[in-house]
PDB file of C-alpha atoms in Angstrom:
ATOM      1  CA  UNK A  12       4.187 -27.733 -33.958  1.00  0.00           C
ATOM      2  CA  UNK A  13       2.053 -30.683 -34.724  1.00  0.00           C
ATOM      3  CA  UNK A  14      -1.340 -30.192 -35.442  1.00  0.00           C
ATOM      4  CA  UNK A  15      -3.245 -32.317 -32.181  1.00  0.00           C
ATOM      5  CA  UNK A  16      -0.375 -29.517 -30.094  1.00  0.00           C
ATOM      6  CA  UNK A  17      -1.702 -26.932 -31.603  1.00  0.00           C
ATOM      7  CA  UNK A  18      -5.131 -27.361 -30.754  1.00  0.00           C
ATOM      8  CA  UNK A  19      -4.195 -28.042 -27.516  1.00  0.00           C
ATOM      9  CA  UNK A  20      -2.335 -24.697 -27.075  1.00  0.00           C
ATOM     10  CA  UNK A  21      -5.185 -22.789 -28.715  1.00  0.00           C
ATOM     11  CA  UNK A  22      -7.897 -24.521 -26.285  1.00  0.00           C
ATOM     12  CA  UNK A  23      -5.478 -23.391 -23.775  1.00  0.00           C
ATOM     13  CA  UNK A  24      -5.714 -19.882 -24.667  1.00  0.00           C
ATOM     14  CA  UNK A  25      -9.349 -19.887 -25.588  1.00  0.00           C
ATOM     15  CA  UNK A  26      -9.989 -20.992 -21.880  1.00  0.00           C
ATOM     16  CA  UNK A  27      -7.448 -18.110 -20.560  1.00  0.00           C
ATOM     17  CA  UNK A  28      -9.544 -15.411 -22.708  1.00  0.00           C
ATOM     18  CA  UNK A  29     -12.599 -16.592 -19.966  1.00  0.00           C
ATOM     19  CA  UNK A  30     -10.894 -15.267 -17.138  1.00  0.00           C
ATOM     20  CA  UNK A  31     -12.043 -11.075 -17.811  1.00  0.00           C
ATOM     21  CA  UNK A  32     -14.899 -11.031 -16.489  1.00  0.00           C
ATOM     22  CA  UNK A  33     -17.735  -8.065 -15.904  1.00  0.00           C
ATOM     23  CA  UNK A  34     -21.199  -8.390 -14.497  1.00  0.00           C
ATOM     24  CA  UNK A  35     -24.759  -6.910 -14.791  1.00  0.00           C
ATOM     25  CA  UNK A  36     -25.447  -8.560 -11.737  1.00  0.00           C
ATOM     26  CA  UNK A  37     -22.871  -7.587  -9.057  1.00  0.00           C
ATOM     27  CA  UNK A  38     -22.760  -3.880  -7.133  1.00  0.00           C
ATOM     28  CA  UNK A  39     -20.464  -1.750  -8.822  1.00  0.00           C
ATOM     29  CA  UNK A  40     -18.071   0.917  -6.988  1.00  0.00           C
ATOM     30  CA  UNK A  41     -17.066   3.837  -8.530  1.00  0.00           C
ATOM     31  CA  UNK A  42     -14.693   6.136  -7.722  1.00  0.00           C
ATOM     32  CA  UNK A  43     -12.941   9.710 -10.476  1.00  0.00           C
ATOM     33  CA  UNK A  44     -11.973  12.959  -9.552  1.00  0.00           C
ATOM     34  CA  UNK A  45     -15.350  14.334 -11.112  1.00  0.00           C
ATOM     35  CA  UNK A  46     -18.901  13.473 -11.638  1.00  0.00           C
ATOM     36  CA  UNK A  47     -21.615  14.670 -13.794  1.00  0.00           C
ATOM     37  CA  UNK A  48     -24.861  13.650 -13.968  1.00  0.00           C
ATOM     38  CA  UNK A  49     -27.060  14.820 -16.686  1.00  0.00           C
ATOM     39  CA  UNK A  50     -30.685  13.309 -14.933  1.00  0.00           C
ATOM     40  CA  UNK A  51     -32.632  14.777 -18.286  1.00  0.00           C
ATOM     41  CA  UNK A  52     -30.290  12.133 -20.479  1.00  0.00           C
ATOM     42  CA  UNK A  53     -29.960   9.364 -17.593  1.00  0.00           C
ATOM     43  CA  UNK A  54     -26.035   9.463 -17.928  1.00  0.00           C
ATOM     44  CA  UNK A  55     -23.519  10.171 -15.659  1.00  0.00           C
ATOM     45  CA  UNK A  56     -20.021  11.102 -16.701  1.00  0.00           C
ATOM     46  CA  UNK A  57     -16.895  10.304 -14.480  1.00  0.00           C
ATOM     47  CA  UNK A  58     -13.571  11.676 -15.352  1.00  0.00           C
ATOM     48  CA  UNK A  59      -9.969  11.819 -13.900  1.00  0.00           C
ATOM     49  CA  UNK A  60      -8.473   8.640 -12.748  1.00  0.00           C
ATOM     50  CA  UNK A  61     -11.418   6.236 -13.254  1.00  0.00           C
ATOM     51  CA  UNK A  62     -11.488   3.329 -11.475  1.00  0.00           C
ATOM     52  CA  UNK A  63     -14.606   0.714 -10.908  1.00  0.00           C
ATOM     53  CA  UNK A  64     -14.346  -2.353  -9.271  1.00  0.00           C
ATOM     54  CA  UNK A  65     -16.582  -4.954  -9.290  1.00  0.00           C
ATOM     55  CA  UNK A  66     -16.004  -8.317  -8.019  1.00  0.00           C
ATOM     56  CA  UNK A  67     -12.432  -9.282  -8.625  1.00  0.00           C
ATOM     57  CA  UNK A  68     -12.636  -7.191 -11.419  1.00  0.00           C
ATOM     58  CA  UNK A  69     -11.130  -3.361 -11.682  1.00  0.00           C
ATOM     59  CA  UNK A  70     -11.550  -1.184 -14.676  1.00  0.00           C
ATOM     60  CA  UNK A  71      -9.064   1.997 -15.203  1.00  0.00           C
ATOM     61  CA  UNK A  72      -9.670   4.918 -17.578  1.00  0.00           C
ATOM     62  CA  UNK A  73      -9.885   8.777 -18.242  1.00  0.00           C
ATOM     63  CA  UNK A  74     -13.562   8.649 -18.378  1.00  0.00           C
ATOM     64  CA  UNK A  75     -16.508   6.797 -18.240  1.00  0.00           C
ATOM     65  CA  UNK A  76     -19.738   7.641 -19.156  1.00  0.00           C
ATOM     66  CA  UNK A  77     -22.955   5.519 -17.680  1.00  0.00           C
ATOM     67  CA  UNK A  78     -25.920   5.150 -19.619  1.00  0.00           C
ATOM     68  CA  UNK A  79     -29.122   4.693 -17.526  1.00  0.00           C
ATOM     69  CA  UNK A  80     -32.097   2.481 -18.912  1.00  0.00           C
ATOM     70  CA  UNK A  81     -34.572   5.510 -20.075  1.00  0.00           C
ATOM     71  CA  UNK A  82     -38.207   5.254 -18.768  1.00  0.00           C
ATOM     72  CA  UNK A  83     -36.770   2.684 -15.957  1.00  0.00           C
ATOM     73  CA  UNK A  84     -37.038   3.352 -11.930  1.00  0.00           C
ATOM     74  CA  UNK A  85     -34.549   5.323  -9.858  1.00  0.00           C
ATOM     75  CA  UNK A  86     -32.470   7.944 -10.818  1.00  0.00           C
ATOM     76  CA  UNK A  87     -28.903   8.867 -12.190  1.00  0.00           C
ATOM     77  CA  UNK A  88     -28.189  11.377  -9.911  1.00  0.00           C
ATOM     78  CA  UNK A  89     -27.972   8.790  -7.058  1.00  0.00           C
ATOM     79  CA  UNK A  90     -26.773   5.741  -9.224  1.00  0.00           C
ATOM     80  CA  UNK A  91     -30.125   3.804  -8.748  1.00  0.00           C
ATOM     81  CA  UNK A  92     -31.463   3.437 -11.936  1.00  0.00           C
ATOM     82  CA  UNK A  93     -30.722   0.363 -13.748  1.00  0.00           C
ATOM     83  CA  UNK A  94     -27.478   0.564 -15.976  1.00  0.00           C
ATOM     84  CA  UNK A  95     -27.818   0.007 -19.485  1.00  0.00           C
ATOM     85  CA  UNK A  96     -24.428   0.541 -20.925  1.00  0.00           C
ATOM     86  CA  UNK A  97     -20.738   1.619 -19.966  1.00  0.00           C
ATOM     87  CA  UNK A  98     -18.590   3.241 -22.178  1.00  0.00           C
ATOM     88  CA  UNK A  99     -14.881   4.520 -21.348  1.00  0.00           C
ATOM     89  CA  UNK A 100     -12.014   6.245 -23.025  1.00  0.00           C
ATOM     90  CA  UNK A 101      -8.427   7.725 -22.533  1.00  0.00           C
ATOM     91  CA  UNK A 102      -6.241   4.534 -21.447  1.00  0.00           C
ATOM     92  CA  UNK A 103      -8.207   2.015 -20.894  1.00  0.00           C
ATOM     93  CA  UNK A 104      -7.318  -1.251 -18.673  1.00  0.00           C
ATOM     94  CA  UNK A 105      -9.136  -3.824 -17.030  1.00  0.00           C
ATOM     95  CA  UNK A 106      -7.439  -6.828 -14.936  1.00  0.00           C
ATOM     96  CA  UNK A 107      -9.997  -9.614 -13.565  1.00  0.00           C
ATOM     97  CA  UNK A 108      -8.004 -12.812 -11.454  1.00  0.00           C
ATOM     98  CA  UNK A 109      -4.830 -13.330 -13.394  1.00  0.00           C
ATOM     99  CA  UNK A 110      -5.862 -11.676 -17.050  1.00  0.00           C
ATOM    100  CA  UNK A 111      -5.167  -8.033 -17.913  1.00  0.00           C
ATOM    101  CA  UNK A 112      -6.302  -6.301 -21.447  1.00  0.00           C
ATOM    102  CA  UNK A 113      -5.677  -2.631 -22.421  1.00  0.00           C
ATOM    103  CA  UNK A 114      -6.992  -0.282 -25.013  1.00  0.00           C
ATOM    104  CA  UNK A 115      -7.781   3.119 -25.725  1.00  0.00           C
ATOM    105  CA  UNK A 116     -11.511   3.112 -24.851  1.00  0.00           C
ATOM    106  CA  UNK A 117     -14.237   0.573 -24.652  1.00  0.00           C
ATOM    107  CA  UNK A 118     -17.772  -0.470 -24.398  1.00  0.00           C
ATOM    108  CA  UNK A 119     -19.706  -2.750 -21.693  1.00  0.00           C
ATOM    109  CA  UNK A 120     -23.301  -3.493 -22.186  1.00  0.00           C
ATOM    110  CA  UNK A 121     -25.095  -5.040 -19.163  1.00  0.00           C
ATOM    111  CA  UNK A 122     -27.996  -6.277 -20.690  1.00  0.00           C
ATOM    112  CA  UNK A 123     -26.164  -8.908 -23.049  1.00  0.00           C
ATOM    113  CA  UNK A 124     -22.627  -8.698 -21.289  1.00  0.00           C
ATOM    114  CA  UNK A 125     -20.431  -7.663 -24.496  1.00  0.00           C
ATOM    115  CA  UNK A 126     -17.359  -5.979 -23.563  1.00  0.00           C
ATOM    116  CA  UNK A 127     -15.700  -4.159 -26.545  1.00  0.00           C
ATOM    117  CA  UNK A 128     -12.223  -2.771 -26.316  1.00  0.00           C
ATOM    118  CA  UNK A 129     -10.646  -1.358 -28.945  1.00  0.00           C
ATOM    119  CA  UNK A 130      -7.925   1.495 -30.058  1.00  0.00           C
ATOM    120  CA  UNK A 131      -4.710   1.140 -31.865  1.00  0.00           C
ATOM    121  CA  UNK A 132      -3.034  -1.522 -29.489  1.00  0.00           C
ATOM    122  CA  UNK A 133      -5.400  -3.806 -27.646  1.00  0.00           C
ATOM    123  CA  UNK A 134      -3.429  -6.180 -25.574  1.00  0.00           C
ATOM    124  CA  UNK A 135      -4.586  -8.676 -23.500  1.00  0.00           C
ATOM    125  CA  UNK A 136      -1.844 -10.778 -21.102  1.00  0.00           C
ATOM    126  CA  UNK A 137      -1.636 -13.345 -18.455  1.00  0.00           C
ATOM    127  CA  UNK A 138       1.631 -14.176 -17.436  1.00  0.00           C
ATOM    128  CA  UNK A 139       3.783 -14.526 -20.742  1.00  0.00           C
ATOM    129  CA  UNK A 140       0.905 -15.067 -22.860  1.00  0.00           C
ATOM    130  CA  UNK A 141      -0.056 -12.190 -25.127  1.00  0.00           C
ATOM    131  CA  UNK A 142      -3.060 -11.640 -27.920  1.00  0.00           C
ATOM    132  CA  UNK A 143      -2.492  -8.089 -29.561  1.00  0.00           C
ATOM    133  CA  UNK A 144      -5.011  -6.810 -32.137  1.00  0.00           C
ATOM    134  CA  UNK A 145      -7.103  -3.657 -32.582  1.00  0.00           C
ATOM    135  CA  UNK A 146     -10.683  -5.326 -31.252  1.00  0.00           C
ATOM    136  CA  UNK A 147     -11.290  -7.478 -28.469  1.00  0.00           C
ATOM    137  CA  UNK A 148     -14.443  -8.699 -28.545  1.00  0.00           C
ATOM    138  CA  UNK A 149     -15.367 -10.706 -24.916  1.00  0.00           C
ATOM    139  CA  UNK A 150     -19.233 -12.328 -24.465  1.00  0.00           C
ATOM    140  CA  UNK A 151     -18.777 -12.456 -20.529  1.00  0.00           C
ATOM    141  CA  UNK A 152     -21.665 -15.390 -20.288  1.00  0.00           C
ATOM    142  CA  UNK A 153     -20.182 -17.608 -22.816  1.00  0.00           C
ATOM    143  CA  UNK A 154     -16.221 -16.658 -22.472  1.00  0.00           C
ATOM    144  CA  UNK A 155     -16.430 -17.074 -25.447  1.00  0.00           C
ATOM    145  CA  UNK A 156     -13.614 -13.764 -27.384  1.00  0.00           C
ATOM    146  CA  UNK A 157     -12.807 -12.351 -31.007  1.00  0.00           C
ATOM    147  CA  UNK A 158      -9.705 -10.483 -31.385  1.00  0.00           C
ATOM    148  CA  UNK A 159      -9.740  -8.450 -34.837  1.00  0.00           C
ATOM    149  CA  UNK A 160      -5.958  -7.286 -36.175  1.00  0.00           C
ATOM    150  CA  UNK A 161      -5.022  -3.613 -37.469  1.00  0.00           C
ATOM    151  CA  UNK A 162      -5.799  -2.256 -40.390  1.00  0.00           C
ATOM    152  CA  UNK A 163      -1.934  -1.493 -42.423  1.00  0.00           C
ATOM    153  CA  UNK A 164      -2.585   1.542 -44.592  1.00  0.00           C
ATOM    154  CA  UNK A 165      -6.111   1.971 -46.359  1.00  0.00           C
ATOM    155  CA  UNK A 166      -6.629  -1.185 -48.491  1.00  0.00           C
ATOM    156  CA  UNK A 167      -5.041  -3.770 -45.910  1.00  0.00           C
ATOM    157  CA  UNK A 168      -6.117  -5.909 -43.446  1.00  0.00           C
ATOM    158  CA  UNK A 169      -3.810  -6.748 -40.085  1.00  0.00           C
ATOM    159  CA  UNK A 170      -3.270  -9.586 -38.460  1.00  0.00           C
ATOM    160  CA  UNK A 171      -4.060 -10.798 -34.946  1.00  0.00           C
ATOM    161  CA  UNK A 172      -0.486 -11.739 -32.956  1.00  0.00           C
ATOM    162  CA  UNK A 173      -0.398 -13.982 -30.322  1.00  0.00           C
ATOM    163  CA  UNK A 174       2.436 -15.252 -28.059  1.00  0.00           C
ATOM    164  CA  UNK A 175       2.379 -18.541 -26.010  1.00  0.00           C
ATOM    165  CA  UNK A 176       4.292 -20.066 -23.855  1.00  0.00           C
ATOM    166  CA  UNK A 177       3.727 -23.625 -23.134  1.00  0.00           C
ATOM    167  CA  UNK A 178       2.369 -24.853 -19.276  1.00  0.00           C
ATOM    168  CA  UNK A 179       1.741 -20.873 -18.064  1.00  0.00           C
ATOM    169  CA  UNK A 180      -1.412 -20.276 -18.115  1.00  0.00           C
ATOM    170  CA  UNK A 181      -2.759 -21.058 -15.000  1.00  0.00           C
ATOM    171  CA  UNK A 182      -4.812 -24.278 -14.507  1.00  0.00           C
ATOM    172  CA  UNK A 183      -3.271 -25.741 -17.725  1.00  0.00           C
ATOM    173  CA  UNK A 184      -2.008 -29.298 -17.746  1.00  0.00           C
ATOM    174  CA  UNK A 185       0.490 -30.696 -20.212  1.00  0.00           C
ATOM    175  CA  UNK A 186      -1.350 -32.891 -23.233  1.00  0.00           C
TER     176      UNK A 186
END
């Protein structure tokens, strides 16, 4: 592949990596098989079949937990206190427009936007393109992603695949 090419392609997928997308400023609806909310703490914990959508986002997982902002108005109990952070485990997967990344748990923080996904496989796909790695590391106001690979055994660092296939990703012109 020569070198101007492979620029292209990687601008290509840089731009895809923008399409996940998660908000501190859009409602969010939640829906699990159980809630609790410990008001003392300002968290609430879903569990069983966790899904939140937002936007044309939706998030799956085993269980979330919600932190509230301490000190801040409203209340867990009824969701109206301001949000400071998401976390989720067990299965983890998140699909916004055409993009979809998995993991085994991850992180959201609404104040700055970071979403953190992470676990032994982290994929993230749109159409044939794939990025696997161990970290995905997505800065929702910028677009702007890390991917980190697998650690092999105790003293190694992995590497970070990725699989494209010219002209799919959506939007993308020929160069």
């Amino acid at each position: 592949m020569a070198p101007v090419q492979a620029v292209a392609e990687n601008s290509r997928m840089q731009s895809a990596l923008t399409g996940l997308s998660l908000s501190g400023k859009e409602p969010i609806q939640i829906e699990s098989d159980k809630l609790e909310v410990r008001e003392a703490d300002n968290v609430a914990v879903f569990s069983g079949n966790v899904t939140v959508v937002q936007g044309p986002t939706l998030l799956k997982a085993g269980k979330m937990t919600v932190y509230y902002v301490k000190g801040g108005d409203g209340s867990a109990a009824t969701g109206s206190a301001n949000i400071d952070r998401l976390e989720v485990d067990d299965k983890v997967y998140v699909k916004s427009n055409t993009q979809v990344a998995t993991g085994d748990r991850g992180t959201f923080d609404m104040k700055t936007e970071v979403l953190v996904l992470s676990g032994k496989e982290v994929v993230l796909s749109e159409g044939t393109n794939v990025l696997v790695g161990c970290k995905l590391t997505v800065q929702m106001q910028s677009g702007q992603a890390q991917v980190e690979g697998c650690k092999k055994g105790e003293a190694g660092s992995g590497r970070v695949m990725m699989s494209i296939t010219p002209g799919s990703v959506s939007g993308s012109q020929n160069q």
